[in-house]
PDB file of C-alpha atoms and ligand atoms in Angstrom:
ATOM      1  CA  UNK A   1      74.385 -34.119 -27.960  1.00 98.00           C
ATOM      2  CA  UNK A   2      70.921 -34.321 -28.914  1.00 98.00           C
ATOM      3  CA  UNK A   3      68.849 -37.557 -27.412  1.00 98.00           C
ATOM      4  CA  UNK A   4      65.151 -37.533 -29.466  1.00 99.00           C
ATOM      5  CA  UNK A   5      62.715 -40.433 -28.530  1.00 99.00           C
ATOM      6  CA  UNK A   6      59.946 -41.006 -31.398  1.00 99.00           C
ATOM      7  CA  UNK A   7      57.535 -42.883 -29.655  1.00 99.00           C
ATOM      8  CA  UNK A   8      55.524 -43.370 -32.690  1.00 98.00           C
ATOM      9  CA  UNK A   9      51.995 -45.453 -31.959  1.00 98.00           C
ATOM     10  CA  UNK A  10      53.259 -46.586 -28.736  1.00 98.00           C
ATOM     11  CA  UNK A  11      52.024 -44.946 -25.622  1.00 98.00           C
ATOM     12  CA  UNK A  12      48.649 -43.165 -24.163  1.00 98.00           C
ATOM     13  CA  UNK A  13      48.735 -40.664 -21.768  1.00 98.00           C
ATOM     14  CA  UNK A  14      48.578 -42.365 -18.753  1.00 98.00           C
ATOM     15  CA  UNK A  15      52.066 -44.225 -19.797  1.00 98.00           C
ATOM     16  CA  UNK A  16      53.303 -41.351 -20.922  1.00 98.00           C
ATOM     17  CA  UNK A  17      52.915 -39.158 -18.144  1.00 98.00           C
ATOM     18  CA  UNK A  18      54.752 -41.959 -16.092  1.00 98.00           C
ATOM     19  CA  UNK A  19      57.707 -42.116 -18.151  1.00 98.00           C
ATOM     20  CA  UNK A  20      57.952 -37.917 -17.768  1.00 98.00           C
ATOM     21  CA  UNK A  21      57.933 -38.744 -14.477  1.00 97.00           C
ATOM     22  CA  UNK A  22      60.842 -40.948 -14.332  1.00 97.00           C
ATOM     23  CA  UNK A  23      62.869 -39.380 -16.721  1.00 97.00           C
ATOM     24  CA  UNK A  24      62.288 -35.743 -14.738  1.00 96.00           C
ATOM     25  CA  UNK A  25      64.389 -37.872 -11.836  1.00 94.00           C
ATOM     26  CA  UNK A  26      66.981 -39.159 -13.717  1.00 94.00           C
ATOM     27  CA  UNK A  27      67.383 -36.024 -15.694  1.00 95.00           C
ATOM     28  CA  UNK A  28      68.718 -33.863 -12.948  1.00 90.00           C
ATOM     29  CA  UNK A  29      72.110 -34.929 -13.855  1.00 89.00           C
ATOM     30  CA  UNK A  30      71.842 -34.534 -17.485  1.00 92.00           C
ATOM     31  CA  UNK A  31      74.867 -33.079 -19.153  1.00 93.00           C
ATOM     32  CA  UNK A  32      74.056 -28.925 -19.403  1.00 93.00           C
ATOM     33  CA  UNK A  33      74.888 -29.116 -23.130  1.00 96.00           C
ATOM     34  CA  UNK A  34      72.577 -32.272 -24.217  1.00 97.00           C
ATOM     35  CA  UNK A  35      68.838 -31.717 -25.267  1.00 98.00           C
ATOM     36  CA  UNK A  36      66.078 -34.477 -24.387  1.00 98.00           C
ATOM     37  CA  UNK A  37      63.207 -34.464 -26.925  1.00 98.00           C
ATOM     38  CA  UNK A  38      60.137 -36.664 -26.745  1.00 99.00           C
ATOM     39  CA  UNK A  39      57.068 -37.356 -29.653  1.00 99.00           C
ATOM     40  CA  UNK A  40      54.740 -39.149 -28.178  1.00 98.00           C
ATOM     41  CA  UNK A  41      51.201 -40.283 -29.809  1.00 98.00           C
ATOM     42  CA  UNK A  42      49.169 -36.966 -30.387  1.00 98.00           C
ATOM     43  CA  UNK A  43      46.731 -37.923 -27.725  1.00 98.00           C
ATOM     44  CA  UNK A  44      49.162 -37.681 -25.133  1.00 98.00           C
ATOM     45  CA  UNK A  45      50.198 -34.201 -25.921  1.00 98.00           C
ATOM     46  CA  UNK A  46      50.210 -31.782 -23.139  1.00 98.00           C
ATOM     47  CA  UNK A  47      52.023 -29.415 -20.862  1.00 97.00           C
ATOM     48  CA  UNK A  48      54.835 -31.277 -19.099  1.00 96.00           C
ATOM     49  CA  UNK A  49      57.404 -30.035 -16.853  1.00 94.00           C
ATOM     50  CA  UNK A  50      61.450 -31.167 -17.300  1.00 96.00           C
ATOM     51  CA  UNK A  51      64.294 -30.783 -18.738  1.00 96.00           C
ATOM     52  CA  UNK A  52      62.885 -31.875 -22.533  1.00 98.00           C
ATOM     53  CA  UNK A  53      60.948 -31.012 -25.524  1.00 98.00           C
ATOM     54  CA  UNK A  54      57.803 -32.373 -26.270  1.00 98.00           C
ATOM     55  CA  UNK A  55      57.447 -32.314 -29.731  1.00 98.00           C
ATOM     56  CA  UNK A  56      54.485 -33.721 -32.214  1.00 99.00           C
ATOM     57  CA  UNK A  57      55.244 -36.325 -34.762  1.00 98.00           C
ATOM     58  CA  UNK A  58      52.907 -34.849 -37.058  1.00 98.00           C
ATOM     59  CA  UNK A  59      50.785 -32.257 -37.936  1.00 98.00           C
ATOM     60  CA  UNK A  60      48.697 -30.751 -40.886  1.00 98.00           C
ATOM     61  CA  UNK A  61      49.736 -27.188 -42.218  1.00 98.00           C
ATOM     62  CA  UNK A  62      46.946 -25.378 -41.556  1.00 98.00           C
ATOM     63  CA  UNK A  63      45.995 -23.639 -38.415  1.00 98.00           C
ATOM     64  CA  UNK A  64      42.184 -25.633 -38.500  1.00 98.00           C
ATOM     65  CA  UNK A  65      39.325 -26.580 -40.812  1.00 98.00           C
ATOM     66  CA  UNK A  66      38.044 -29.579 -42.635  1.00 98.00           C
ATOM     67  CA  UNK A  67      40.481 -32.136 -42.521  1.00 98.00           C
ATOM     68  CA  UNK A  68      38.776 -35.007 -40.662  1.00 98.00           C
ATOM     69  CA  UNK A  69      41.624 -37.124 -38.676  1.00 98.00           C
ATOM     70  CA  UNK A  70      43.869 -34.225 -38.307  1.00 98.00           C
ATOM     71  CA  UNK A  71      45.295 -32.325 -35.503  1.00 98.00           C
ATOM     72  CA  UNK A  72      46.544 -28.598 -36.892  1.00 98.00           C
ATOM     73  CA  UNK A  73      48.303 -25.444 -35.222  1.00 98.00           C
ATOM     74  CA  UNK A  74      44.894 -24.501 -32.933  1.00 98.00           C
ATOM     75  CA  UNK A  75      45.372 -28.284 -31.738  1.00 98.00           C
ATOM     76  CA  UNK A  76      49.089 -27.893 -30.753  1.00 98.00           C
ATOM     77  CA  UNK A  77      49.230 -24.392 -29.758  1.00 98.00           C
ATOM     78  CA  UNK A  78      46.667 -25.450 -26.670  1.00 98.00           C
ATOM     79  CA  UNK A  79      49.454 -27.453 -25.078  1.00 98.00           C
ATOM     80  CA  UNK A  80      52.396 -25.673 -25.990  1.00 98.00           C
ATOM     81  CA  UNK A  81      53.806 -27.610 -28.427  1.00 98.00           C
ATOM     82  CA  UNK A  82      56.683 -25.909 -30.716  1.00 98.00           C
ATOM     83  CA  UNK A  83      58.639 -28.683 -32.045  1.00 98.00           C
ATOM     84  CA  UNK A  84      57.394 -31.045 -34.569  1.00 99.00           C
ATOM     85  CA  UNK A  85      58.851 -34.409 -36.560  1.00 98.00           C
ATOM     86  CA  UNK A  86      58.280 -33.531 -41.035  1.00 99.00           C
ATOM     87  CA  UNK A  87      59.352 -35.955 -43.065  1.00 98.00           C
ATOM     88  CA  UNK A  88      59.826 -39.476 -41.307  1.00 98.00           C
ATOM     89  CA  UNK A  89      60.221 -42.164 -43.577  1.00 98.00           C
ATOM     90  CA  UNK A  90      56.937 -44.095 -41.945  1.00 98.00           C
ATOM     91  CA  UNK A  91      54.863 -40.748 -43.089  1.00 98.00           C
ATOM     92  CA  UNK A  92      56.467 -40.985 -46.657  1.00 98.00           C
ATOM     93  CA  UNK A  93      56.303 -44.614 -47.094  1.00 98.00           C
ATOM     94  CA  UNK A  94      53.304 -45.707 -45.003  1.00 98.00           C
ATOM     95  CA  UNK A  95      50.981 -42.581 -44.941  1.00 98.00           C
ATOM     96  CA  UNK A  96      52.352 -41.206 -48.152  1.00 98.00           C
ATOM     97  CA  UNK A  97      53.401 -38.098 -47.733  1.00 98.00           C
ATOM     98  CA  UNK A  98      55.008 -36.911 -51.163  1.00 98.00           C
ATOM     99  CA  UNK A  99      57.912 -34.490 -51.019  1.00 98.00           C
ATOM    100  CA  UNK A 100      55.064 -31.622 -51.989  1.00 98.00           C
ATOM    101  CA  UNK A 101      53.249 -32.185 -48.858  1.00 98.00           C
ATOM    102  CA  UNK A 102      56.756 -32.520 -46.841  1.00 98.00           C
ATOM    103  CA  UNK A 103      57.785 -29.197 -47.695  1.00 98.00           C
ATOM    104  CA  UNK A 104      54.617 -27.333 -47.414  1.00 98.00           C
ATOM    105  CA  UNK A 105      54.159 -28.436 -43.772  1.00 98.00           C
ATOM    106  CA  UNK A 106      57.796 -27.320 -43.933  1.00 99.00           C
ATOM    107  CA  UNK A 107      56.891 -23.924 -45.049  1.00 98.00           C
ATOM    108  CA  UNK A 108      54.319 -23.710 -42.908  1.00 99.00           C
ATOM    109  CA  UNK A 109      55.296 -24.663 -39.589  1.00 99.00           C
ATOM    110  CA  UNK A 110      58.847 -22.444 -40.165  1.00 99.00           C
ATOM    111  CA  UNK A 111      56.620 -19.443 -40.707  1.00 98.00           C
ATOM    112  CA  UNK A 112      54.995 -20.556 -37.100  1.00 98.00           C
ATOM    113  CA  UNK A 113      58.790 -20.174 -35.208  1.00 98.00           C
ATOM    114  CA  UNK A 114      58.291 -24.403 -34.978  1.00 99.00           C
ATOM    115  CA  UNK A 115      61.578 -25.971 -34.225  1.00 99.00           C
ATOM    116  CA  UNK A 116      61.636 -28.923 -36.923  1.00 99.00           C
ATOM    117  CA  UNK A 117      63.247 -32.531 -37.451  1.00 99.00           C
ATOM    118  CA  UNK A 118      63.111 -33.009 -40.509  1.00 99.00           C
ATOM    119  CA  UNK A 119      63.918 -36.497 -41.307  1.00 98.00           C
ATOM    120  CA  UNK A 120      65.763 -38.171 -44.527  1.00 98.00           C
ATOM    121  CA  UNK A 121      66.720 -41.596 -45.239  1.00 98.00           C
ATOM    122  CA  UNK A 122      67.516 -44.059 -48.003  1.00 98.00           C
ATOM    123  CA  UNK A 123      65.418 -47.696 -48.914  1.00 98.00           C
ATOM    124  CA  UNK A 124      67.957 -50.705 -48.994  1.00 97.00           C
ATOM    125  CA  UNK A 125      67.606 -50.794 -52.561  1.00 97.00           C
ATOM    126  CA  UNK A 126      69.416 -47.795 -53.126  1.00 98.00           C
ATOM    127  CA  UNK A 127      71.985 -48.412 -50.411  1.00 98.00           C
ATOM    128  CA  UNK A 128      72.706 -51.168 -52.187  1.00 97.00           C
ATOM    129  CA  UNK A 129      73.628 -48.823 -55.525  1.00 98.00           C
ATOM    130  CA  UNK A 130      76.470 -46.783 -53.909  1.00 97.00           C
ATOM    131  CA  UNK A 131      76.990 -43.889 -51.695  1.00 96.00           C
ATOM    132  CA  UNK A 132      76.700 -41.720 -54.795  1.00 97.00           C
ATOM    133  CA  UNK A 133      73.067 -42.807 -55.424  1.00 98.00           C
ATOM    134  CA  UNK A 134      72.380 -42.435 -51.675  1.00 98.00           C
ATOM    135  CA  UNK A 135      73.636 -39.205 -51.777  1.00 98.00           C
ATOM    136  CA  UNK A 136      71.586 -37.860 -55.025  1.00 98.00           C
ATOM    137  CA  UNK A 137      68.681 -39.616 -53.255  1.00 98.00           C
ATOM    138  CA  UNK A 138      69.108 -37.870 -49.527  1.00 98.00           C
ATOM    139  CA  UNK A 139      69.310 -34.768 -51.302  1.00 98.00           C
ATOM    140  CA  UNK A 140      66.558 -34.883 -53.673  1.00 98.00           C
ATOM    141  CA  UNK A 141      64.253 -35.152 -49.871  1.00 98.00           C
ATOM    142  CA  UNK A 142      65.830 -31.577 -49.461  1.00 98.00           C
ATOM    143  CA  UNK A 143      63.513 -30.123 -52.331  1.00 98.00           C
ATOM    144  CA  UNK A 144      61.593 -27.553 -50.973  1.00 98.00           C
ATOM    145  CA  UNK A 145      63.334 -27.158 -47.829  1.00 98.00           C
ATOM    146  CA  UNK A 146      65.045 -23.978 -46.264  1.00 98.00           C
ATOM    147  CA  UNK A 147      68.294 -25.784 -44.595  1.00 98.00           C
ATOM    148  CA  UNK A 148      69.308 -22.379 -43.803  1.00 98.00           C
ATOM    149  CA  UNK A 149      66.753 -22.482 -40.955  1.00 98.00           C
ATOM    150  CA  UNK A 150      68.237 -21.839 -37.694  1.00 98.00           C
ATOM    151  CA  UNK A 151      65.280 -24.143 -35.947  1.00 98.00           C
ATOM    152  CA  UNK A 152      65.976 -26.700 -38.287  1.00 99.00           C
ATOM    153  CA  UNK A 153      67.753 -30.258 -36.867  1.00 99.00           C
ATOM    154  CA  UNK A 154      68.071 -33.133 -39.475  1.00 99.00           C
ATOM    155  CA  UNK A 155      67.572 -36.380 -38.680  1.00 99.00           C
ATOM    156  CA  UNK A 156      69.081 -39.144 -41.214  1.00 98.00           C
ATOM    157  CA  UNK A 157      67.870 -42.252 -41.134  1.00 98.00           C
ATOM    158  CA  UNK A 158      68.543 -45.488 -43.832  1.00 98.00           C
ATOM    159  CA  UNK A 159      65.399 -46.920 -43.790  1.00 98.00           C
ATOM    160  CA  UNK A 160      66.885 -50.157 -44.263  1.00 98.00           C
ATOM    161  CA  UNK A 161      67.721 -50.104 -40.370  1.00 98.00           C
ATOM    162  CA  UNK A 162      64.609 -48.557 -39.096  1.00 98.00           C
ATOM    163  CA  UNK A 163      63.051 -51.277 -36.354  1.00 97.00           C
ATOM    164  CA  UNK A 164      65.523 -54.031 -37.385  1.00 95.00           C
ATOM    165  CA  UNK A 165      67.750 -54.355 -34.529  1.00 94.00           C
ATOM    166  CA  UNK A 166      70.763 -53.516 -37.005  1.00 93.00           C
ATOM    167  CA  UNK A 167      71.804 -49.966 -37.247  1.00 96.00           C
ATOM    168  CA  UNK A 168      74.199 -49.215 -40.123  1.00 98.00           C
ATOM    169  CA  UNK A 169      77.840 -49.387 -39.603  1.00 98.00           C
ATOM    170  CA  UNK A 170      79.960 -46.993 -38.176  1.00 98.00           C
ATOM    171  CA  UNK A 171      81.825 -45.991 -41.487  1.00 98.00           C
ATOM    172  CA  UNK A 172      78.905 -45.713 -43.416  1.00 98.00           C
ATOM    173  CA  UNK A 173      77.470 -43.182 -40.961  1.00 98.00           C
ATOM    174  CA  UNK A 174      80.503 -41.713 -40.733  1.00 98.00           C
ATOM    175  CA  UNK A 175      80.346 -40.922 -44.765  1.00 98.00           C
ATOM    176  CA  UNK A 176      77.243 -40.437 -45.399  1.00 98.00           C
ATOM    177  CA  UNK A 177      76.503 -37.146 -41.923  1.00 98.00           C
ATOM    178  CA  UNK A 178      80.179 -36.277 -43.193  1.00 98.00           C
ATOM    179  CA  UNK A 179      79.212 -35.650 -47.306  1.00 98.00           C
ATOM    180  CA  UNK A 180      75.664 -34.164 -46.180  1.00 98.00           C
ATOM    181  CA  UNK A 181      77.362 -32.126 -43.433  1.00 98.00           C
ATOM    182  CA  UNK A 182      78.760 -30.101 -46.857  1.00 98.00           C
ATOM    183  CA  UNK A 183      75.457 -28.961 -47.783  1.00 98.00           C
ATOM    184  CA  UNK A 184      74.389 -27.302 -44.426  1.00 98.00           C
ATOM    185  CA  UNK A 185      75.654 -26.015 -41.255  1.00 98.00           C
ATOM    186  CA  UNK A 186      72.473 -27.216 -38.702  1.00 98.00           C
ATOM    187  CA  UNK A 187      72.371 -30.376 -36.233  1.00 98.00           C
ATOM    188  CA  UNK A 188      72.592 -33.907 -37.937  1.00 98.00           C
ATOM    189  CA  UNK A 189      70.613 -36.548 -36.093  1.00 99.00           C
ATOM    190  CA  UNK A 190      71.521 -40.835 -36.725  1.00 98.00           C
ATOM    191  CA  UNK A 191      68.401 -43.059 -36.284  1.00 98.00           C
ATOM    192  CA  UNK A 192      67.892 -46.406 -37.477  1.00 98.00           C
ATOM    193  CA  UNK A 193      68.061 -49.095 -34.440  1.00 98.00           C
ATOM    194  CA  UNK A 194      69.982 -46.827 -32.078  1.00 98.00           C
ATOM    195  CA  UNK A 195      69.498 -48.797 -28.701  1.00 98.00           C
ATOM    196  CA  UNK A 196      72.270 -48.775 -25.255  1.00 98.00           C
ATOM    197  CA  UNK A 197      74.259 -51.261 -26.845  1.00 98.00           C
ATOM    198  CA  UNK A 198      75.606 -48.651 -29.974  1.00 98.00           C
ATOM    199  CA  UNK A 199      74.950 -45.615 -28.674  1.00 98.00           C
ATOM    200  CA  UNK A 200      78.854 -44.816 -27.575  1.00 98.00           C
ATOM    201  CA  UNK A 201      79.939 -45.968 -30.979  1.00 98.00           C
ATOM    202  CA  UNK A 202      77.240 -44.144 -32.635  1.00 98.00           C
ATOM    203  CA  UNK A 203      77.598 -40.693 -30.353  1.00 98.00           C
ATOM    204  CA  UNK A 204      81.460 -40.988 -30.682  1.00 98.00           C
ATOM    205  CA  UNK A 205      81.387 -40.585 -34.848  1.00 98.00           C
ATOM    206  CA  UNK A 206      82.598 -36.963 -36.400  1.00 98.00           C
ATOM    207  CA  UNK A 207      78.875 -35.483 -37.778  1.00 98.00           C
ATOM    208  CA  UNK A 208      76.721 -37.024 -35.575  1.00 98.00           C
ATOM    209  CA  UNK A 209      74.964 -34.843 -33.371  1.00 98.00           C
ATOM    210  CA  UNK A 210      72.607 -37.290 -31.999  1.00 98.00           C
ATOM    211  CA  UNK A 211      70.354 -39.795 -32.366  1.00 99.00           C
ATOM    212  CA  UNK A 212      66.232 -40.095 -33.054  1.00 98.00           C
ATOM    213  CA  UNK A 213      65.290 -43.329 -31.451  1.00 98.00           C
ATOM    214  CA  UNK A 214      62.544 -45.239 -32.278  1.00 98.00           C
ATOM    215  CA  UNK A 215      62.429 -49.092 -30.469  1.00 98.00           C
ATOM    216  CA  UNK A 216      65.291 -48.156 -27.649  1.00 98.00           C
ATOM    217  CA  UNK A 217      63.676 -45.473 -26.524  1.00 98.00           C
ATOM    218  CA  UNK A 218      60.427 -46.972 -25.621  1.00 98.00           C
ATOM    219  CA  UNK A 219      61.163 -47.819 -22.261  1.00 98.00           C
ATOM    220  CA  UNK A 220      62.534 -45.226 -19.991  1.00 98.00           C
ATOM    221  CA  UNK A 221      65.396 -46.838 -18.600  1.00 98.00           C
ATOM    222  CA  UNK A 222      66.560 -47.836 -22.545  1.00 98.00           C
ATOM    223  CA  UNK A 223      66.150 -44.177 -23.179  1.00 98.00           C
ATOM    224  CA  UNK A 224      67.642 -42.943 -19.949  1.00 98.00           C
ATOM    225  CA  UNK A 225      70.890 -45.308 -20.091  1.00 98.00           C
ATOM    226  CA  UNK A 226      71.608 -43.640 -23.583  1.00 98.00           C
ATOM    227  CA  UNK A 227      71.425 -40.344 -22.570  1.00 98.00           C
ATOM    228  CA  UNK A 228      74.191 -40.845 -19.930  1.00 96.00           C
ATOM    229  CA  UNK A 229      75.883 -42.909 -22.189  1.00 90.00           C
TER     230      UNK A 229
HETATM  231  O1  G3H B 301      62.203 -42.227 -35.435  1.00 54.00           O
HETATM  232  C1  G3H B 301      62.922 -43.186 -35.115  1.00 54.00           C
HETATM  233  C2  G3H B 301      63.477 -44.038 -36.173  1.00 54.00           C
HETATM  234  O2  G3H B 301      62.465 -44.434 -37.044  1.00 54.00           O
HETATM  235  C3  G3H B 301      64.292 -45.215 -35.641  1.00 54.00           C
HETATM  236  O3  G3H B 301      63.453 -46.212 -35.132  1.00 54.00           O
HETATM  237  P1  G3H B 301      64.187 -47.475 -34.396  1.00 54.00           P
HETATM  238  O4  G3H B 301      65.076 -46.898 -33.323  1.00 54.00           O
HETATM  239  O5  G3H B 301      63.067 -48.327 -33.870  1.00 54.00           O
HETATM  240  O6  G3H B 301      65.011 -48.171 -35.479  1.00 54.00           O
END
């Protein structure tokens, strides 16, 4: 099982380097087979010791150059950081980031050896239209992307229960990581209000292979009671 924790703009490094620190002593029983993956804020990126993966939640394709606001491979490769977060629905909806952009920082940071999330997920407007329409819509995110990538882990989460406190229900996760889990053979992530209360329920359903939390994960013991779930 995977455990991710997207910290998004929550965090500096001095609060970050004290949740490392407790999660290093509560990891020492982690399950062998499990991963732990953190993405914290950029500015807390560094070299950490324990049993996880830092990751970055975002990054511009290029190694460096003029592209004020950015951090690029130059930035990332001075702490050691080979996993990265493309495609969250914040940095399509928020920042936007069009599928284009998505895939070239795809394209780019696969020809680097990066292991990616790549993250999909539906609005509730089109949740609302059917599973079929989800479907054409989850897969229409894959444009551009090489899901034959052995470093590739999706993530897929309905936007709709991103930060709300409600995660969707059991059966329609349960459809939706079993239909896309016909169009690739790589980890499938759940996100979307994952937090210590759903996390059995959640862990327990055929196709998922974790979970990318967002709120839950925040605080370490949250984060820490899910991963010995
Ligand atoms: O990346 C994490 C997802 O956006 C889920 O966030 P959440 O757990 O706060 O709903």
């Amino acid at each position: 099982m995977i455990f991710a924790a997207n910290f998004k703009m929550n965090h500096t490094r001095a609060s970050t380097k004290a949740y490392l620190d407790a999660l290093n002593q509560k990891l020492a029983s982690k399950r062998s087979e499990d991963r732990v993956f953190i993405f914290p804020p950029s500015t807390a990126l560094d070299h950490y010791d324990g049993d996880f993966t830092i990751g970055a939640q975002n990054a511009y394709p290029e190694k460096n150059g003029a592209f004020t606001g950015e951090i690029g491979l130059d930035q990332l490769d001075e702490f050691g950081i080979k996993t990265i977060l493309i495609g969250h629905s914040e940095r399509r909806d928020i920042l936007g980031e069009d599928q284009a952009l998505i895939a070239q920082k795809f394209s780019y940071f696969k020809s680097k050896g990066f292991e990616i999330i790549y993250c999909i997920g539906e609005a509730l407007e089109v949740r609302e239209e059917g599973e079929d329409t989800v479907m054409v819509h989850l897969l229409s995110q894959f444009k551009g992307i090489d899901l034959a990538y052995e470093k590739l882990i999706i993530a897929y989460e309905p936007i709709w229960a991103i930060g709300t406190g409600r995660s969707a229900k059991v059966e329609e996760i349960a459809s939706t990581h079993s239909t896309l889990k016909k169009h690739f053979d790589r980890p499938l992530l759940y996100g979307g209000s994952v937090k210590p209360a759903n996390i059995k329920e959640i862990t327990a359903i055929e196709g998922v292979d974790g979970v990318l939390v967002g709120s839950a994960s925040l605080e370490v013991e949250s984060f820490t009671e899910m991963i010995f779930c």
